[in-house]
PDB file of C-alpha atoms and ligand atoms in Angstrom:
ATOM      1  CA  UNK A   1      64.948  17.759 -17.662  1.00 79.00           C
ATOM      2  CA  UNK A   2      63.594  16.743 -20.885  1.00 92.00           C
ATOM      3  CA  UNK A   3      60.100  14.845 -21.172  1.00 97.00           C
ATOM      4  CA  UNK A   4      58.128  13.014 -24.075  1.00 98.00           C
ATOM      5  CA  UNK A   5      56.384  17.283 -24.601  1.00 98.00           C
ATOM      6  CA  UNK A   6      59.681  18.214 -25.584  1.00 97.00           C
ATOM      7  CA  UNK A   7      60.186  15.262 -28.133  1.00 97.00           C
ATOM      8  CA  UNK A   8      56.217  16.375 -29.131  1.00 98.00           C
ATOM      9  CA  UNK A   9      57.541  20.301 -29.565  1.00 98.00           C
ATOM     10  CA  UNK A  10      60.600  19.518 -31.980  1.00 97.00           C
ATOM     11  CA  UNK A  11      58.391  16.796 -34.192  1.00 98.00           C
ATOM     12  CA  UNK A  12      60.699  13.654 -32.864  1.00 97.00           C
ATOM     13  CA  UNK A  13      57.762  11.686 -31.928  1.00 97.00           C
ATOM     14  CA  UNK A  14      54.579  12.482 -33.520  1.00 98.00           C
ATOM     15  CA  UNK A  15      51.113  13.878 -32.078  1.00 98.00           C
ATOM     16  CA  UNK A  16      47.805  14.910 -33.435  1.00 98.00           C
ATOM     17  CA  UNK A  17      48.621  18.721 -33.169  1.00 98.00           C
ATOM     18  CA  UNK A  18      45.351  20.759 -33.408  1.00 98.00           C
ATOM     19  CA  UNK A  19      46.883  24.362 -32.569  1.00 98.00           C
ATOM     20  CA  UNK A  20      50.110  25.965 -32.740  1.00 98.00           C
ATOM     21  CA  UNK A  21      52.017  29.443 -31.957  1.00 98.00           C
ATOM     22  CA  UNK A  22      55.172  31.063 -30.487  1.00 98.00           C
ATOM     23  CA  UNK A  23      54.543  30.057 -27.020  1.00 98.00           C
ATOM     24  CA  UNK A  24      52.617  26.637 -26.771  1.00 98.00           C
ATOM     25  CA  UNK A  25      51.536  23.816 -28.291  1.00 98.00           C
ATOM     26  CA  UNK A  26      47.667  21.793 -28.196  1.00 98.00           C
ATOM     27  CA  UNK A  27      47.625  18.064 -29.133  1.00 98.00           C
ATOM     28  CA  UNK A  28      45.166  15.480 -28.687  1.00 98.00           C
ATOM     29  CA  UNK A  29      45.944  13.052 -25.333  1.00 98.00           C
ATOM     30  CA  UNK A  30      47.248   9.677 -26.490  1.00 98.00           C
ATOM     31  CA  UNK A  31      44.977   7.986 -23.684  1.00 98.00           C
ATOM     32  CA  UNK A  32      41.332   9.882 -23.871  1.00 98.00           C
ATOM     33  CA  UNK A  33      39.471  10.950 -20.417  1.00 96.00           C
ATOM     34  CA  UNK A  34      36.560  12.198 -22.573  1.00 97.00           C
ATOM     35  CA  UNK A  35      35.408  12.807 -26.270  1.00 97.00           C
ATOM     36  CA  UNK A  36      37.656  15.289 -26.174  1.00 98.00           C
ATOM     37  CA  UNK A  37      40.794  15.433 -24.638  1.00 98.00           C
ATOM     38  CA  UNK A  38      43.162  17.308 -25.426  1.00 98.00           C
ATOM     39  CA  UNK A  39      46.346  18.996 -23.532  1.00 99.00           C
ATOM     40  CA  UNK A  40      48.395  22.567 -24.175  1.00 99.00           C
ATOM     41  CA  UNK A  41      51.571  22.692 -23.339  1.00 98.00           C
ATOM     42  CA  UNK A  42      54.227  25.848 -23.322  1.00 98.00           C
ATOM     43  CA  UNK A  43      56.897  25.373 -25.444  1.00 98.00           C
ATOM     44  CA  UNK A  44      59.115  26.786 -22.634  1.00 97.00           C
ATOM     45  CA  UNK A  45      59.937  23.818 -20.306  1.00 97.00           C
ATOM     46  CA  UNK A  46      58.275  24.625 -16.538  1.00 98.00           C
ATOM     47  CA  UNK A  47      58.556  21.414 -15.022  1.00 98.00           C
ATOM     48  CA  UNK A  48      55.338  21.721 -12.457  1.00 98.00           C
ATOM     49  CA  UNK A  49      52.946  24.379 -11.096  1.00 98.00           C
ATOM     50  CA  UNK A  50      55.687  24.689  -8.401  1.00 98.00           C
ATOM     51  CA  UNK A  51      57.965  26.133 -11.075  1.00 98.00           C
ATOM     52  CA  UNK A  52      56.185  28.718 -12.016  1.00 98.00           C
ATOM     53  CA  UNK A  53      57.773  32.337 -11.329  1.00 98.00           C
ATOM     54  CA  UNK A  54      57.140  35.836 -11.522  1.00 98.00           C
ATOM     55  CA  UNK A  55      58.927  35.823 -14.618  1.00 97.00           C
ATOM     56  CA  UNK A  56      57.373  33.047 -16.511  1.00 97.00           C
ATOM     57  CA  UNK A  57      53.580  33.329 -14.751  1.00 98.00           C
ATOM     58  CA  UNK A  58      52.407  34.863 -18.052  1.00 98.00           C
ATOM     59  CA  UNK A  59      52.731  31.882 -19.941  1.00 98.00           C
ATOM     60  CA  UNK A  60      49.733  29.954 -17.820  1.00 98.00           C
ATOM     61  CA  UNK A  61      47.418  32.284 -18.753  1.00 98.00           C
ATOM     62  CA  UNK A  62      48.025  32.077 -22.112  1.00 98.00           C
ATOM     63  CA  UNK A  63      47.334  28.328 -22.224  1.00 98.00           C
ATOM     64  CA  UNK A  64      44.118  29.084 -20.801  1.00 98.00           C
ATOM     65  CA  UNK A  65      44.097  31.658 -23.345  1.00 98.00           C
ATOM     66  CA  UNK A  66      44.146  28.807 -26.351  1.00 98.00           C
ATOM     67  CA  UNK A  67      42.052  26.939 -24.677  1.00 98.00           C
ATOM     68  CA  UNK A  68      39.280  29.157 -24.619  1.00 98.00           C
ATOM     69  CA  UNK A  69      39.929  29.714 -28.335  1.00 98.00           C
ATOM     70  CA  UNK A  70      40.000  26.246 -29.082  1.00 98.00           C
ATOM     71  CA  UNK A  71      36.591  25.938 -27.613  1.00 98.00           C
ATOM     72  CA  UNK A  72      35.085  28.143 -29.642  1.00 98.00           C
ATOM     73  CA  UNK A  73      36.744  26.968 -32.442  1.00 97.00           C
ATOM     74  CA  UNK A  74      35.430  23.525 -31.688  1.00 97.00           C
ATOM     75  CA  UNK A  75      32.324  24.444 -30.794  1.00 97.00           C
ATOM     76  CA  UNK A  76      32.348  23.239 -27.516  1.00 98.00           C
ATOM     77  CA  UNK A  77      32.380  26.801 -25.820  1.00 98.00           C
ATOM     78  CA  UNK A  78      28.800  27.303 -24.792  1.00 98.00           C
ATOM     79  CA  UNK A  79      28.267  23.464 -23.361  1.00 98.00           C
ATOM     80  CA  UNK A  80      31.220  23.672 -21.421  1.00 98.00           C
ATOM     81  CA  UNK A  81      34.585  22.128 -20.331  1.00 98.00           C
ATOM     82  CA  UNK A  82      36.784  21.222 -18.113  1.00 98.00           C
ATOM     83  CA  UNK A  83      40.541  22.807 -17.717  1.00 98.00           C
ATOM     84  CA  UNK A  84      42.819  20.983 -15.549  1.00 97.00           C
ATOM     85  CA  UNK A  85      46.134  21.324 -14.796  1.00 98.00           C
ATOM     86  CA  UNK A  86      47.943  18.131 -12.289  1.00 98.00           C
ATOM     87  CA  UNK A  87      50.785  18.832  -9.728  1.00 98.00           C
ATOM     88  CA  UNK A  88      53.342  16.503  -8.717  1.00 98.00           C
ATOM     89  CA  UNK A  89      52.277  12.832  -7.748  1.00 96.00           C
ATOM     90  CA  UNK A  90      48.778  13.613  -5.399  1.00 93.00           C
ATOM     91  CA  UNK A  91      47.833  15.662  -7.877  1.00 95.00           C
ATOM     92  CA  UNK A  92      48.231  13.032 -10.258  1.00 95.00           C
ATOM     93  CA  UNK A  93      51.103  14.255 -12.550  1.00 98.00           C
ATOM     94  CA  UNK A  94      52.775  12.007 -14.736  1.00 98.00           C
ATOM     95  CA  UNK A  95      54.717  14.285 -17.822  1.00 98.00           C
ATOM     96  CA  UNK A  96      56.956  16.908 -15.960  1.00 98.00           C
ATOM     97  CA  UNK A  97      56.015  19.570 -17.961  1.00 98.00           C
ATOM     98  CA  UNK A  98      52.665  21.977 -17.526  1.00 98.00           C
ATOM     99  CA  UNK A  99      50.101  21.348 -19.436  1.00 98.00           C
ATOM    100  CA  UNK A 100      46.659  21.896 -19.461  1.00 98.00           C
ATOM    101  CA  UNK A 101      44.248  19.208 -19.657  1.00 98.00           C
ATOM    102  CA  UNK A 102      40.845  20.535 -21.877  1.00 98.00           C
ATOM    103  CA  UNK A 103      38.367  17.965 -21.718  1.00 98.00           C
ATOM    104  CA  UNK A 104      34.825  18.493 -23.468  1.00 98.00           C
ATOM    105  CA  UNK A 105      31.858  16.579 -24.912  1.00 97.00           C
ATOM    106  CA  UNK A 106      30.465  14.968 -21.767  1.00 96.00           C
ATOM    107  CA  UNK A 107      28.932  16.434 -18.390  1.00 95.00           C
ATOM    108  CA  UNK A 108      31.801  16.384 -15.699  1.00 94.00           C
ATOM    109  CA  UNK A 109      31.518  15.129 -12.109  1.00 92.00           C
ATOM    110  CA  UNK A 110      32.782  16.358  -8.687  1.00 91.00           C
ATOM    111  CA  UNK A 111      35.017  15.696  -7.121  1.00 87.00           C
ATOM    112  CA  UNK A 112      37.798  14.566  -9.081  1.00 83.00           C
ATOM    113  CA  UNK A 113      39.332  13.141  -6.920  1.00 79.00           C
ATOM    114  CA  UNK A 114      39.533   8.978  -6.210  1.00 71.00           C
ATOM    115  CA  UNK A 115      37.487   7.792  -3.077  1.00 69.00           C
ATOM    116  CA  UNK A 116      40.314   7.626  -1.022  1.00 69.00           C
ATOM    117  CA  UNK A 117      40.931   8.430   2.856  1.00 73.00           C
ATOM    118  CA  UNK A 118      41.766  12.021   3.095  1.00 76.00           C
ATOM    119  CA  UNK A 119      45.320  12.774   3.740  1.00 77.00           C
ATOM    120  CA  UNK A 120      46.037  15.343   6.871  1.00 73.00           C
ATOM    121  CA  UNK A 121      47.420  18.682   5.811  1.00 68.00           C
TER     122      UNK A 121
HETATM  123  P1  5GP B 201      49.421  14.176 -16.342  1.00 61.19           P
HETATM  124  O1  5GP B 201      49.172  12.792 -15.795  1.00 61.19           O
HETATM  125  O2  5GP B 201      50.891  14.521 -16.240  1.00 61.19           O
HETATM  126  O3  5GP B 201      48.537  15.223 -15.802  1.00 61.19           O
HETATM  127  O4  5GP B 201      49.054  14.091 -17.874  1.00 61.19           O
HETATM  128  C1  5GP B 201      49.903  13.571 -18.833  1.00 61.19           C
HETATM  129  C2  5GP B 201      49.056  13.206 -20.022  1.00 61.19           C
HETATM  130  O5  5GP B 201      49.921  12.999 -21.126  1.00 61.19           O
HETATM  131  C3  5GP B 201      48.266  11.904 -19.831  1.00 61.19           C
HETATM  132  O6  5GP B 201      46.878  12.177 -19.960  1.00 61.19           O
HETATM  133  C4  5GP B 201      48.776  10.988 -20.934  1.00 61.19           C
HETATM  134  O7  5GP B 201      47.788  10.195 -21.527  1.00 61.19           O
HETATM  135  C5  5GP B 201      49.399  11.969 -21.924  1.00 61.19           C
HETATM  136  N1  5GP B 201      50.521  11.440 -22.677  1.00 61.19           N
HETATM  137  C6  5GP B 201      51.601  10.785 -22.171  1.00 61.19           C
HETATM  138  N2  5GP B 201      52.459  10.461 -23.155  1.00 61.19           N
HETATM  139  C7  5GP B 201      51.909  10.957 -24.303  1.00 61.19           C
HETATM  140  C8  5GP B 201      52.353  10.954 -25.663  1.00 61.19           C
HETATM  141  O8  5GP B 201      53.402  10.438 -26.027  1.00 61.19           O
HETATM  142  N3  5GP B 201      51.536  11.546 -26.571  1.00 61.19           N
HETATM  143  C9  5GP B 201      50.356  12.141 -26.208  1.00 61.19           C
HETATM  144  N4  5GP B 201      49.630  12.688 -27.180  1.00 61.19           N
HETATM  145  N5  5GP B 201      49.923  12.168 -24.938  1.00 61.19           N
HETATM  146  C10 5GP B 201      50.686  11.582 -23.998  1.00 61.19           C
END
């Protein structure tokens, strides 16, 4: 299924693009969470976390790969960051393709997570 990413990956709908290569993409996030947010995508399509196989697994850590480089690059390494990646609608997904969330340029809290009742699982 085809999302907004894919529209990002071919140019039909424009992004701030701050990194490029054969595999993946890094734009700035149209909404901000932090003074910098930005998200890195694969240009494969892998839906969610939960579509992640043996045969594509090496694609994750090369997001996390760019990220790390973008860090430096941005001088945010050292300080610190926050890599994220949201699965399916608890985890708070909204675009159904990976990405990874890098957030910098502000200490983070914990938990993440909304100060709801816990579900049972
Ligand atoms: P998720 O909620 O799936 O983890 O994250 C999706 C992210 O994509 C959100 O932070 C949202 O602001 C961002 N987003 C959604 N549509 C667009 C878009 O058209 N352009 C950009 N740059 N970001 C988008």
């Amino acid at each position: 299924m085809s999302t907004i990413f894919d529209k990002i990956i071919s140019r039909e709908i424009p992004a701030e693009i701050v990194y490029e290569d054969d595999l993946s993409l890094a734009f700035k996030d149209i909404n901000p969470q932090a003074p910098v947010h930005l998200l890195i995508i694969p240009k494969q399509h892998i839906a969610t976390i939960n579509d992640i196989t043996e045969e594509n697994r090496e694609i994750v850590g090369h997001l996390y790969w760019v990220a790390a480089k973008i860090a430096a690059q941005y001088d945010f390494a050292k300080d610190g960051y926050r890599v994220v990646m949201n699965c399916n609608e608890d985890g708070g997904q909204s675009v159904y393709h990976i990405h990874l969330h890098l957030l910098a340029g502000i200490t983070m809290g914990w938990p993440p997570f909304a100060n709801n009742r816990p579900k049972q699982v």
